[in-house]
Amino acid sequence: MGNAIKLACLECGTANRFPEDAATRGPKCGTCGAKLLDGKVRAITMAELQKAIRTDDLPLVVDFWAPWCGPCRAMAPQFEMAAKKLAGQVRFAKLNTEDHPKATQRFRIQGIPALIRFKGGKEAARLAGARPAGDIVKFAGAKARA
């Protein structure tokens, strides 16, 4: 199979493994059929985030946000554009800190929006404040597969 990529399904939580060259062909979860790398931002829970951090071989960029936060809402379309641009290379998700208040403590979030890039089971980088899509793409580190 050559090099394989492992990803947790952000819909059902199943760990999936597929050939690296299939990443751009839209791999699907073997359990629920959800697309794993479709360039869309997924709303996730703390449990789903923790599973993805432990499982994913690709970088995962998470937007910690809240519905009452104007800059968070303003950045959402920029975050979605970055996700589309890096489809197949980096996964993007958002976690509502109002629905999951323990996330702010667990990940030491001091202000929102806050972006954290996870890689290799741990936090690799963070970026505070609303940013344009170009900055988010650079931050996501599309070449960080290694």
GROMACS .gro file of C-alpha atoms in nm:
model
  146
    1MET     CA    1   0.000   0.000   0.000
    2GLY     CA    2   0.302   0.235   0.020
    3ASN     CA    3   0.257   0.515   0.267
    4ALA     CA    4  -0.075   0.518   0.447
    5ILE     CA    5  -0.263   0.801   0.617
    6LYS     CA    6  -0.466   0.754   0.934
    7LEU     CA    7  -0.760   0.986   1.007
    8ALA     CA    8  -1.044   0.978   1.259
    9CYS     CA    9  -1.385   1.029   1.101
   10LEU     CA   10  -1.522   1.356   1.237
   11GLU     CA   11  -1.877   1.219   1.199
   12CYS     CA   12  -1.860   0.879   1.374
   13GLY     CA   13  -1.512   0.870   1.531
   14THR     CA   14  -1.387   0.560   1.348
   15ALA     CA   15  -1.013   0.548   1.277
   16ASN     CA   16  -0.956   0.506   0.902
   17ARG     CA   17  -0.642   0.416   0.706
   18PHE     CA   18  -0.601   0.474   0.333
   19PRO     CA   19  -0.316   0.508   0.080
   20GLU     CA   20  -0.146   0.848   0.079
   21ASP     CA   21  -0.213   0.893  -0.293
   22ALA     CA   22  -0.589   0.859  -0.226
   23ALA     CA   23  -0.592   1.179  -0.016
   24THR     CA   24  -0.684   1.395  -0.314
   25ARG     CA   25  -0.947   1.149  -0.441
   26GLY     CA   26  -1.190   1.202  -0.154
   27PRO     CA   27  -1.146   0.906   0.082
   28LYS     CA   28  -1.454   0.807   0.282
   29CYS     CA   29  -1.503   0.659   0.626
   30GLY     CA   30  -1.525   0.282   0.611
   31THR     CA   31  -1.800   0.282   0.876
   32CYS     CA   32  -2.038   0.570   0.802
   33GLY     CA   33  -1.931   0.674   0.449
   34ALA     CA   34  -1.861   1.038   0.543
   35LYS     CA   35  -1.596   1.213   0.334
   36LEU     CA   36  -1.273   1.248   0.529
   37LEU     CA   37  -1.093   1.512   0.320
   38ASP     CA   38  -1.352   1.716   0.132
   39GLY     CA   39  -1.219   2.065   0.203
   40LYS     CA   40  -1.507   2.153   0.434
   41VAL     CA   41  -1.493   2.282   0.790
   42ARG     CA   42  -1.653   2.044   1.038
   43ALA     CA   43  -1.815   2.149   1.366
   44ILE     CA   44  -1.680   1.909   1.627
   45THR     CA   45  -1.715   1.822   1.995
   46MET     CA   46  -1.437   1.791   2.251
   47ALA     CA   47  -1.451   1.410   2.226
   48GLU     CA   48  -1.421   1.422   1.847
   49LEU     CA   49  -1.133   1.667   1.872
   50GLN     CA   50  -0.944   1.454   2.122
   51LYS     CA   51  -0.988   1.143   1.905
   52ALA     CA   52  -0.867   1.331   1.594
   53ILE     CA   53  -0.563   1.468   1.781
   54ARG     CA   54  -0.466   1.114   1.885
   55THR     CA   55  -0.536   0.954   1.545
   56ASP     CA   56  -0.473   1.194   1.258
   57ASP     CA   57  -0.156   1.179   1.052
   58LEU     CA   58  -0.243   1.501   0.869
   59PRO     CA   59  -0.239   1.842   1.036
   60LEU     CA   60  -0.570   1.948   1.191
   61VAL     CA   61  -0.645   2.319   1.229
   62VAL     CA   62  -0.917   2.403   1.480
   63ASP     CA   63  -1.096   2.735   1.514
   64PHE     CA   64  -1.206   2.791   1.873
   65TRP     CA   65  -1.497   3.035   1.845
   66ALA     CA   66  -1.830   3.146   1.994
   67PRO     CA   67  -2.155   3.256   1.826
   68TRP     CA   68  -2.159   3.594   2.009
   69CYS     CA   69  -1.807   3.682   1.887
   70GLY     CA   70  -1.816   3.928   1.595
   71PRO     CA   71  -1.455   3.865   1.482
   72CYS     CA   72  -1.524   3.489   1.495
   73ARG     CA   73  -1.824   3.525   1.266
   74ALA     CA   74  -1.631   3.758   1.035
   75MET     CA   75  -1.343   3.510   1.005
   76ALA     CA   76  -1.563   3.205   0.933
   77PRO     CA   77  -1.575   3.256   0.551
   78GLN     CA   78  -1.197   3.307   0.546
   79PHE     CA   79  -1.148   2.984   0.742
   80GLU     CA   80  -1.374   2.801   0.494
   81MET     CA   81  -1.175   2.938   0.197
   82ALA     CA   82  -0.851   2.815   0.354
   83ALA     CA   83  -1.006   2.471   0.410
   84LYS     CA   84  -1.104   2.446   0.042
   85LYS     CA   85  -0.759   2.557  -0.072
   86LEU     CA   86  -0.585   2.291   0.139
   87ALA     CA   87  -0.830   2.004   0.082
   88GLY     CA   88  -0.645   1.672   0.097
   89GLN     CA   89  -0.348   1.821   0.283
   90VAL     CA   90  -0.486   1.966   0.607
   91ARG     CA   91  -0.816   1.915   0.789
   92PHE     CA   92  -1.015   2.206   0.932
   93ALA     CA   93  -1.265   2.199   1.217
   94LYS     CA   94  -1.433   2.444   1.451
   95LEU     CA   95  -1.521   2.402   1.815
   96ASN     CA   96  -1.786   2.622   1.975
   97THR     CA   97  -1.647   2.727   2.313
   98GLU     CA   98  -1.997   2.812   2.438
   99ASP     CA   99  -2.108   2.451   2.384
  100HIS     CA  100  -1.775   2.314   2.511
  101PRO     CA  101  -1.654   2.555   2.783
  102LYS     CA  102  -1.394   2.309   2.915
  103ALA     CA  103  -1.208   2.349   2.584
  104THR     CA  104  -1.091   2.697   2.683
  105GLN     CA  105  -0.926   2.557   2.995
  106ARG     CA  106  -0.796   2.236   2.834
  107PHE     CA  107  -0.631   2.423   2.545
  108ARG     CA  108  -0.550   2.744   2.739
  109ILE     CA  109  -0.762   2.965   2.512
  110GLN     CA  110  -0.733   3.323   2.637
  111GLY     CA  111  -0.923   3.496   2.356
  112ILE     CA  112  -1.125   3.405   2.050
  113PRO     CA  113  -1.105   3.344   1.768
  114ALA     CA  114  -0.805   3.123   1.833
  115LEU     CA  115  -0.659   2.880   1.582
  116ILE     CA  116  -0.457   2.579   1.692
  117ARG     CA  117  -0.276   2.344   1.453
  118PHE     CA  118  -0.239   1.991   1.584
  119LYS     CA  119   0.013   1.749   1.434
  120GLY     CA  120   0.153   1.421   1.559
  121GLY     CA  121  -0.078   1.404   1.859
  122LYS     CA  122   0.006   1.745   2.001
  123GLU     CA  123  -0.028   2.118   1.950
  124ALA     CA  124   0.214   2.236   1.682
  125ALA     CA  125   0.124   2.606   1.660
  126ARG     CA  126  -0.139   2.864   1.754
  127LEU     CA  127  -0.261   3.190   1.611
  128ALA     CA  128  -0.481   3.445   1.789
  129GLY     CA  129  -0.732   3.681   1.634
  130ALA     CA  130  -0.932   3.697   1.312
  131ARG     CA  131  -0.719   3.642   1.002
  132PRO     CA  132  -0.767   3.646   0.624
  133ALA     CA  133  -0.761   3.320   0.430
  134GLY     CA  134  -0.402   3.372   0.310
  135ASP     CA  135  -0.271   3.397   0.666
  136ILE     CA  136  -0.468   3.088   0.766
  137VAL     CA  137  -0.326   2.890   0.473
  138LYS     CA  138   0.029   2.987   0.571
  139PHE     CA  139  -0.041   2.902   0.934
  140ALA     CA  140  -0.192   2.564   0.846
  141GLY     CA  141   0.142   2.458   0.699
  142ALA     CA  142   0.021   2.254   0.404
  143LYS     CA  143   0.370   2.112   0.355
  144ALA     CA  144   0.377   1.981   0.714
  145ARG     CA  145   0.288   1.619   0.619
  146ALA     CA  146   0.630   1.482   0.715
   0.00000   0.00000   0.00000
